[in-house]
PDB file of N, CA and C in Angstrom:
ATOM      1  N   UNK G   1     -30.429  27.409  95.433  1.00 90.00           N
ATOM      2  CA  UNK G   1     -30.840  28.479  96.270  1.00 90.00           C
ATOM      3  C   UNK G   1     -29.830  28.919  97.359  1.00 90.00           C
ATOM      4  N   UNK G   2     -28.365  28.691  96.915  1.00 92.00           N
ATOM      5  CA  UNK G   2     -27.555  29.402  97.763  1.00 92.00           C
ATOM      6  C   UNK G   2     -27.540  30.642  97.316  1.00 92.00           C
ATOM      7  N   UNK G   3     -27.913  30.947  95.558  1.00 95.00           N
ATOM      8  CA  UNK G   3     -27.354  32.189  95.571  1.00 95.00           C
ATOM      9  C   UNK G   3     -28.461  32.723  94.989  1.00 95.00           C
ATOM     10  N   UNK G   4     -29.561  32.712  96.069  1.00 96.00           N
ATOM     11  CA  UNK G   4     -30.996  33.525  95.512  1.00 96.00           C
ATOM     12  C   UNK G   4     -30.992  34.577  96.284  1.00 96.00           C
ATOM     13  N   UNK G   5     -30.762  35.795  95.753  1.00 97.00           N
ATOM     14  CA  UNK G   5     -30.643  37.359  96.807  1.00 97.00           C
ATOM     15  C   UNK G   5     -32.383  37.663  97.115  1.00 97.00           C
ATOM     16  N   UNK G   6     -33.225  37.479  96.352  1.00 97.00           N
ATOM     17  CA  UNK G   6     -34.648  37.837  96.734  1.00 97.00           C
ATOM     18  C   UNK G   6     -35.560  37.008  96.056  1.00 97.00           C
ATOM     19  N   UNK G   7     -36.675  37.011  96.550  1.00 98.00           N
ATOM     20  CA  UNK G   7     -38.109  36.310  96.358  1.00 98.00           C
ATOM     21  C   UNK G   7     -39.301  37.187  96.299  1.00 98.00           C
ATOM     22  N   UNK G   8     -40.638  37.068  95.390  1.00 98.00           N
ATOM     23  CA  UNK G   8     -41.353  37.388  95.387  1.00 98.00           C
ATOM     24  C   UNK G   8     -42.477  36.300  94.900  1.00 98.00           C
ATOM     25  N   UNK G   9     -43.816  36.676  95.676  1.00 98.00           N
ATOM     26  CA  UNK G   9     -45.105  35.995  94.755  1.00 98.00           C
ATOM     27  C   UNK G   9     -45.767  37.223  94.598  1.00 98.00           C
ATOM     28  N   UNK G  10     -46.173  36.708  93.045  1.00 98.00           N
ATOM     29  CA  UNK G  10     -46.974  37.666  92.140  1.00 98.00           C
ATOM     30  C   UNK G  10     -48.184  36.862  91.991  1.00 98.00           C
ATOM     31  N   UNK G  11     -49.225  38.096  92.234  1.00 98.00           N
ATOM     32  CA  UNK G  11     -50.756  37.583  91.660  1.00 98.00           C
ATOM     33  C   UNK G  11     -51.602  38.851  91.261  1.00 98.00           C
ATOM     34  N   UNK G  12     -52.406  38.453  90.664  1.00 98.00           N
ATOM     35  CA  UNK G  12     -53.879  39.235  90.324  1.00 98.00           C
ATOM     36  C   UNK G  12     -54.813  38.735  90.989  1.00 98.00           C
ATOM     37  N   UNK G  13     -55.603  39.854  91.780  1.00 97.00           N
ATOM     38  CA  UNK G  13     -56.530  39.344  92.426  1.00 97.00           C
ATOM     39  C   UNK G  13     -57.795  40.257  92.268  1.00 97.00           C
ATOM     40  N   UNK G  14     -59.275  39.346  92.524  1.00 96.00           N
ATOM     41  CA  UNK G  14     -60.118  40.253  92.578  1.00 96.00           C
ATOM     42  C   UNK G  14     -60.521  40.024  94.085  1.00 96.00           C
ATOM     43  N   UNK G  15     -61.115  40.923  94.923  1.00 95.00           N
ATOM     44  CA  UNK G  15     -61.451  40.862  96.253  1.00 95.00           C
ATOM     45  C   UNK G  15     -59.945  40.420  97.383  1.00 95.00           C
ATOM     46  N   UNK G  16     -58.869  41.029  96.812  1.00 95.00           N
ATOM     47  CA  UNK G  16     -58.086  40.537  97.796  1.00 95.00           C
ATOM     48  C   UNK G  16     -58.242  40.665  99.144  1.00 95.00           C
ATOM     49  N   UNK G  17     -58.675  41.916  99.521  1.00 94.00           N
ATOM     50  CA  UNK G  17     -58.851  41.832 100.935  1.00 94.00           C
ATOM     51  C   UNK G  17     -59.961  40.767 101.855  1.00 94.00           C
ATOM     52  N   UNK G  18     -60.612  39.886 100.667  1.00 94.00           N
ATOM     53  CA  UNK G  18     -61.280  38.816 101.520  1.00 94.00           C
ATOM     54  C   UNK G  18     -60.322  37.652 101.946  1.00 94.00           C
ATOM     55  N   UNK G  19     -59.277  37.558 101.751  1.00 95.00           N
ATOM     56  CA  UNK G  19     -58.179  36.670 102.381  1.00 95.00           C
ATOM     57  C   UNK G  19     -58.048  36.767 103.835  1.00 95.00           C
ATOM     58  N   UNK G  20     -57.791  35.895 104.399  1.00 95.00           N
ATOM     59  CA  UNK G  20     -57.289  35.737 106.044  1.00 95.00           C
ATOM     60  C   UNK G  20     -55.875  35.392 105.833  1.00 95.00           C
ATOM     61  N   UNK G  21     -55.130  34.748 104.804  1.00 96.00           N
ATOM     62  CA  UNK G  21     -54.095  34.203 104.947  1.00 96.00           C
ATOM     63  C   UNK G  21     -53.626  34.449 103.609  1.00 96.00           C
ATOM     64  N   UNK G  22     -51.948  34.614 103.304  1.00 97.00           N
ATOM     65  CA  UNK G  22     -51.399  33.802 102.013  1.00 97.00           C
ATOM     66  C   UNK G  22     -50.054  33.726 102.527  1.00 97.00           C
ATOM     67  N   UNK G  23     -49.489  32.572 101.686  1.00 98.00           N
ATOM     68  CA  UNK G  23     -48.318  32.372 102.351  1.00 98.00           C
ATOM     69  C   UNK G  23     -47.471  31.389 101.260  1.00 98.00           C
ATOM     70  N   UNK G  24     -46.697  30.763 101.874  1.00 98.00           N
ATOM     71  CA  UNK G  24     -45.504  29.524 101.033  1.00 98.00           C
ATOM     72  C   UNK G  24     -45.063  28.631 102.235  1.00 98.00           C
ATOM     73  N   UNK G  25     -45.258  27.508 101.716  1.00 98.00           N
ATOM     74  CA  UNK G  25     -44.950  26.355 102.500  1.00 98.00           C
ATOM     75  C   UNK G  25     -45.561  25.961 103.784  1.00 98.00           C
ATOM     76  N   UNK G  26     -46.474  26.477 103.917  1.00 97.00           N
ATOM     77  CA  UNK G  26     -47.170  26.572 105.761  1.00 97.00           C
ATOM     78  C   UNK G  26     -46.590  27.848 106.133  1.00 97.00           C
ATOM     79  N   UNK G  27     -46.359  28.790 105.576  1.00 98.00           N
ATOM     80  CA  UNK G  27     -45.931  29.990 106.846  1.00 98.00           C
ATOM     81  C   UNK G  27     -46.346  31.090 106.161  1.00 98.00           C
ATOM     82  N   UNK G  28     -47.117  31.985 106.967  1.00 98.00           N
ATOM     83  CA  UNK G  28     -48.370  33.043 106.841  1.00 98.00           C
ATOM     84  C   UNK G  28     -46.877  34.024 106.318  1.00 98.00           C
ATOM     85  N   UNK G  29     -47.236  34.820 105.081  1.00 98.00           N
ATOM     86  CA  UNK G  29     -46.541  35.857 105.057  1.00 98.00           C
ATOM     87  C   UNK G  29     -47.308  37.209 104.783  1.00 98.00           C
ATOM     88  N   UNK G  30     -48.244  37.043 104.528  1.00 97.00           N
ATOM     89  CA  UNK G  30     -49.568  38.279 104.832  1.00 97.00           C
ATOM     90  C   UNK G  30     -50.778  37.884 105.083  1.00 97.00           C
ATOM     91  N   UNK G  31     -51.482  38.919 105.349  1.00 94.00           N
ATOM     92  CA  UNK G  31     -53.051  38.335 105.995  1.00 94.00           C
ATOM     93  C   UNK G  31     -53.444  38.618 104.500  1.00 94.00           C
ATOM     94  N   UNK G  32     -53.692  39.701 104.096  1.00 91.00           N
ATOM     95  CA  UNK G  32     -54.547  40.308 102.576  1.00 91.00           C
ATOM     96  C   UNK G  32     -53.711  41.184 101.931  1.00 91.00           C
ATOM     97  N   UNK G  33     -54.025  41.226 100.695  1.00 94.00           N
ATOM     98  CA  UNK G  33     -53.603  42.309  99.751  1.00 94.00           C
ATOM     99  C   UNK G  33     -54.605  42.779  98.831  1.00 94.00           C
ATOM    100  N   UNK G  34     -54.380  43.779  98.138  1.00 94.00           N
ATOM    101  CA  UNK G  34     -55.095  43.986  97.050  1.00 94.00           C
ATOM    102  C   UNK G  34     -56.301  45.147  97.661  1.00 94.00           C
ATOM    103  N   UNK G  35     -57.649  44.494  97.047  1.00 95.00           N
ATOM    104  CA  UNK G  35     -58.698  46.021  97.119  1.00 95.00           C
ATOM    105  C   UNK G  35     -59.728  44.943  97.209  1.00 95.00           C
ATOM    106  N   UNK G  36     -61.115  45.728  97.951  1.00 93.00           N
ATOM    107  CA  UNK G  36     -62.177  45.287  98.094  1.00 93.00           C
ATOM    108  C   UNK G  36     -63.340  45.384  96.824  1.00 93.00           C
ATOM    109  N   UNK G  37     -63.735  44.189  96.335  1.00 93.00           N
ATOM    110  CA  UNK G  37     -64.390  43.948  95.545  1.00 93.00           C
ATOM    111  C   UNK G  37     -63.647  44.563  94.196  1.00 93.00           C
ATOM    112  N   UNK G  38     -62.402  44.521  93.783  1.00 96.00           N
ATOM    113  CA  UNK G  38     -61.908  45.156  92.637  1.00 96.00           C
ATOM    114  C   UNK G  38     -60.543  44.395  92.106  1.00 96.00           C
ATOM    115  N   UNK G  39     -59.724  44.461  91.210  1.00 97.00           N
ATOM    116  CA  UNK G  39     -58.814  43.612  90.334  1.00 97.00           C
ATOM    117  C   UNK G  39     -57.588  44.546  91.331  1.00 97.00           C
ATOM    118  N   UNK G  40     -56.744  43.666  91.568  1.00 97.00           N
ATOM    119  CA  UNK G  40     -55.255  44.450  92.023  1.00 97.00           C
ATOM    120  C   UNK G  40     -54.048  43.349  91.706  1.00 97.00           C
ATOM    121  N   UNK G  41     -53.163  44.066  91.211  1.00 97.00           N
ATOM    122  CA  UNK G  41     -52.091  43.392  90.840  1.00 97.00           C
ATOM    123  C   UNK G  41     -50.570  43.407  91.998  1.00 97.00           C
ATOM    124  N   UNK G  42     -50.684  42.648  92.575  1.00 96.00           N
ATOM    125  CA  UNK G  42     -49.369  42.780  93.720  1.00 96.00           C
ATOM    126  C   UNK G  42     -48.163  41.900  93.625  1.00 96.00           C
ATOM    127  N   UNK G  43     -47.039  42.262  94.216  1.00 97.00           N
ATOM    128  CA  UNK G  43     -46.325  41.599  94.423  1.00 97.00           C
ATOM    129  C   UNK G  43     -45.581  41.698  96.148  1.00 97.00           C
ATOM    130  N   UNK G  44     -45.541  40.262  96.670  1.00 97.00           N
ATOM    131  CA  UNK G  44     -45.450  40.358  98.108  1.00 97.00           C
ATOM    132  C   UNK G  44     -43.746  39.962  98.259  1.00 97.00           C
ATOM    133  N   UNK G  45     -42.995  40.627  99.313  1.00 98.00           N
ATOM    134  CA  UNK G  45     -41.274  40.009  99.288  1.00 98.00           C
ATOM    135  C   UNK G  45     -41.921  38.496 100.248  1.00 98.00           C
ATOM    136  N   UNK G  46     -40.944  37.468 100.150  1.00 98.00           N
ATOM    137  CA  UNK G  46     -40.954  36.544 100.429  1.00 98.00           C
ATOM    138  C   UNK G  46     -39.457  35.991 101.171  1.00 98.00           C
ATOM    139  N   UNK G  47     -39.173  35.683 102.031  1.00 98.00           N
ATOM    140  CA  UNK G  47     -37.935  35.627 102.878  1.00 98.00           C
ATOM    141  C   UNK G  47     -37.605  34.234 102.201  1.00 98.00           C
ATOM    142  N   UNK G  48     -36.179  33.991 101.757  1.00 97.00           N
ATOM    143  CA  UNK G  48     -35.564  33.495 100.655  1.00 97.00           C
ATOM    144  C   UNK G  48     -35.382  32.179 101.491  1.00 97.00           C
ATOM    145  N   UNK G  49     -35.401  32.400 102.731  1.00 97.00           N
ATOM    146  CA  UNK G  49     -35.100  31.026 103.620  1.00 97.00           C
ATOM    147  C   UNK G  49     -36.380  30.070 103.709  1.00 97.00           C
ATOM    148  N   UNK G  50     -37.387  30.654 103.235  1.00 98.00           N
ATOM    149  CA  UNK G  50     -38.807  29.584 102.930  1.00 98.00           C
ATOM    150  C   UNK G  50     -39.137  29.298 101.932  1.00 98.00           C
ATOM    151  N   UNK G  51     -38.094  29.214 101.037  1.00 97.00           N
ATOM    152  CA  UNK G  51     -38.569  28.380  99.863  1.00 97.00           C
ATOM    153  C   UNK G  51     -37.244  27.216  99.962  1.00 97.00           C
ATOM    154  N   UNK G  52     -38.266  25.851  99.064  1.00 96.00           N
ATOM    155  CA  UNK G  52     -37.673  25.243  99.039  1.00 96.00           C
ATOM    156  C   UNK G  52     -37.036  24.559  97.820  1.00 96.00           C
ATOM    157  N   UNK G  53     -36.074  23.463  97.565  1.00 94.00           N
ATOM    158  CA  UNK G  53     -35.609  23.269  96.442  1.00 94.00           C
ATOM    159  C   UNK G  53     -36.861  22.378  96.237  1.00 94.00           C
ATOM    160  N   UNK G  54     -37.258  22.414  94.775  1.00 94.00           N
ATOM    161  CA  UNK G  54     -38.206  21.124  94.288  1.00 94.00           C
ATOM    162  C   UNK G  54     -39.367  22.149  94.259  1.00 94.00           C
ATOM    163  N   UNK G  55     -40.314  21.575  94.861  1.00 96.00           N
ATOM    164  CA  UNK G  55     -41.927  21.683  94.927  1.00 96.00           C
ATOM    165  C   UNK G  55     -42.058  22.946  96.318  1.00 96.00           C
ATOM    166  N   UNK G  56     -42.534  24.022  95.770  1.00 97.00           N
ATOM    167  CA  UNK G  56     -42.923  25.199  96.847  1.00 97.00           C
ATOM    168  C   UNK G  56     -44.632  25.085  96.498  1.00 97.00           C
ATOM    169  N   UNK G  57     -45.284  25.362  98.034  1.00 98.00           N
ATOM    170  CA  UNK G  57     -46.404  25.438  97.785  1.00 98.00           C
ATOM    171  C   UNK G  57     -47.064  26.694  98.364  1.00 98.00           C
ATOM    172  N   UNK G  58     -47.513  27.599  97.308  1.00 98.00           N
ATOM    173  CA  UNK G  58     -48.117  28.908  97.237  1.00 98.00           C
ATOM    174  C   UNK G  58     -49.841  28.772  97.642  1.00 98.00           C
ATOM    175  N   UNK G  59     -49.560  29.614  98.621  1.00 97.00           N
ATOM    176  CA  UNK G  59     -51.356  29.133  99.353  1.00 97.00           C
ATOM    177  C   UNK G  59     -52.051  30.594  99.643  1.00 97.00           C
ATOM    178  N   UNK G  60     -53.653  30.725  99.357  1.00 96.00           N
ATOM    179  CA  UNK G  60     -54.000  31.431 100.213  1.00 96.00           C
ATOM    180  C   UNK G  60     -55.656  30.792 100.763  1.00 96.00           C
ATOM    181  N   UNK G  61     -55.947  31.556 102.030  1.00 94.00           N
ATOM    182  CA  UNK G  61     -57.376  31.238 102.798  1.00 94.00           C
ATOM    183  C   UNK G  61     -58.019  31.934 102.891  1.00 94.00           C
ATOM    184  N   UNK G  62     -59.144  31.615 103.044  1.00 92.00           N
ATOM    185  CA  UNK G  62     -60.200  32.648 103.693  1.00 92.00           C
ATOM    186  C   UNK G  62     -61.495  32.150 104.086  1.00 92.00           C
ATOM    187  N   UNK G  63     -61.959  32.604 105.402  1.00 90.00           N
ATOM    188  CA  UNK G  63     -62.725  31.833 106.036  1.00 90.00           C
ATOM    189  C   UNK G  63     -63.764  32.593 106.034  1.00 90.00           C
ATOM    190  N   UNK G  64     -64.040  33.309 105.189  1.00 85.00           N
ATOM    191  CA  UNK G  64     -65.358  34.553 105.151  1.00 85.00           C
ATOM    192  C   UNK G  64     -66.730  33.645 104.932  1.00 85.00           C
ATOM    193  N   UNK G  65     -67.907  33.861 105.046  1.00 83.00           N
ATOM    194  CA  UNK G  65     -69.083  33.321 104.676  1.00 83.00           C
ATOM    195  C   UNK G  65     -69.798  33.949 103.465  1.00 83.00           C
ATOM    196  N   UNK G  66     -68.783  35.277 103.017  1.00 84.00           N
ATOM    197  CA  UNK G  66     -69.425  36.184 102.021  1.00 84.00           C
ATOM    198  C   UNK G  66     -68.911  35.878 101.034  1.00 84.00           C
ATOM    199  N   UNK G  67     -67.574  36.699 100.569  1.00 87.00           N
ATOM    200  CA  UNK G  67     -67.012  36.921  99.285  1.00 87.00           C
ATOM    201  C   UNK G  67     -65.388  36.582  99.760  1.00 87.00           C
ATOM    202  N   UNK G  68     -64.375  35.448  99.660  1.00 90.00           N
ATOM    203  CA  UNK G  68     -63.144  35.122  99.890  1.00 90.00           C
ATOM    204  C   UNK G  68     -62.738  36.189  98.732  1.00 90.00           C
ATOM    205  N   UNK G  69     -61.191  35.850  98.496  1.00 93.00           N
ATOM    206  CA  UNK G  69     -60.229  36.090  97.702  1.00 93.00           C
ATOM    207  C   UNK G  69     -60.669  35.364  96.449  1.00 93.00           C
ATOM    208  N   UNK G  70     -60.256  35.809  95.059  1.00 95.00           N
ATOM    209  CA  UNK G  70     -60.133  35.461  93.921  1.00 95.00           C
ATOM    210  C   UNK G  70     -59.172  35.478  93.309  1.00 95.00           C
ATOM    211  N   UNK G  71     -58.110  34.207  92.893  1.00 96.00           N
ATOM    212  CA  UNK G  71     -56.590  34.665  92.508  1.00 96.00           C
ATOM    213  C   UNK G  71     -57.429  34.556  90.912  1.00 96.00           C
ATOM    214  N   UNK G  72     -56.812  35.257  89.914  1.00 96.00           N
ATOM    215  CA  UNK G  72     -56.648  35.402  88.959  1.00 96.00           C
ATOM    216  C   UNK G  72     -55.811  34.320  88.265  1.00 96.00           C
ATOM    217  N   UNK G  73     -56.016  34.050  86.800  1.00 95.00           N
ATOM    218  CA  UNK G  73     -55.320  33.223  85.739  1.00 95.00           C
ATOM    219  C   UNK G  73     -54.013  33.936  85.596  1.00 95.00           C
ATOM    220  N   UNK G  74     -52.724  33.245  85.672  1.00 94.00           N
ATOM    221  CA  UNK G  74     -52.318  32.118  85.901  1.00 94.00           C
ATOM    222  C   UNK G  74     -52.250  31.582  87.260  1.00 94.00           C
ATOM    223  N   UNK G  75     -52.755  32.051  88.424  1.00 96.00           N
ATOM    224  CA  UNK G  75     -52.529  31.986  89.712  1.00 96.00           C
ATOM    225  C   UNK G  75     -51.400  32.547  90.425  1.00 96.00           C
ATOM    226  N   UNK G  76     -50.841  32.130  91.132  1.00 97.00           N
ATOM    227  CA  UNK G  76     -49.771  33.007  92.179  1.00 97.00           C
ATOM    228  C   UNK G  76     -48.495  32.300  91.570  1.00 97.00           C
ATOM    229  N   UNK G  77     -47.583  33.122  91.227  1.00 97.00           N
ATOM    230  CA  UNK G  77     -46.286  32.643  90.866  1.00 97.00           C
ATOM    231  C   UNK G  77     -45.339  33.294  91.900  1.00 97.00           C
ATOM    232  N   UNK G  78     -44.130  32.530  91.618  1.00 98.00           N
ATOM    233  CA  UNK G  78     -42.950  32.796  92.671  1.00 98.00           C
ATOM    234  C   UNK G  78     -41.735  33.222  91.890  1.00 98.00           C
ATOM    235  N   UNK G  79     -41.343  34.237  92.099  1.00 97.00           N
ATOM    236  CA  UNK G  79     -40.123  34.983  90.986  1.00 97.00           C
ATOM    237  C   UNK G  79     -39.028  34.754  92.202  1.00 97.00           C
ATOM    238  N   UNK G  80     -38.204  34.520  92.005  1.00 97.00           N
ATOM    239  CA  UNK G  80     -36.754  34.591  92.671  1.00 97.00           C
ATOM    240  C   UNK G  80     -35.430  35.203  91.896  1.00 97.00           C
ATOM    241  N   UNK G  81     -34.735  36.050  92.239  1.00 97.00           N
ATOM    242  CA  UNK G  81     -33.541  36.523  91.714  1.00 97.00           C
ATOM    243  C   UNK G  81     -32.651  35.883  92.499  1.00 97.00           C
ATOM    244  N   UNK G  82     -31.412  35.828  91.114  1.00 96.00           N
ATOM    245  CA  UNK G  82     -29.981  35.113  92.080  1.00 96.00           C
ATOM    246  C   UNK G  82     -28.983  36.188  91.577  1.00 96.00           C
ATOM    247  N   UNK G  83     -28.007  35.909  92.555  1.00 95.00           N
ATOM    248  CA  UNK G  83     -26.768  37.112  92.418  1.00 95.00           C
ATOM    249  C   UNK G  83     -26.302  36.492  91.824  1.00 95.00           C
ATOM    250  N   UNK G  84     -25.046  37.045  91.037  1.00 81.00           N
ATOM    251  CA  UNK G  84     -24.236  36.614  89.928  1.00 81.00           C
ATOM    252  C   UNK G  84     -23.175  35.814  90.736  1.00 81.00           C
TER     253      UNK G  84
END
């Protein structure tokens, strides 16, 4: 990770605006992304300092009583670009 230059969480969602929090390793990155009751493909910049060596936990949560965020298959992906 000492050579990690940038990172992004990438996901496709249905109703991404139904999220209350999207984050990594217990740190909120954004409140919500995407569209209201529609598909959206988004990339969210992640501070490299939040990435752990080994297992990283990517998460989303929603407290709505209506329709929360749906993350489409294959789920949230973490992409990391390394410097040479």
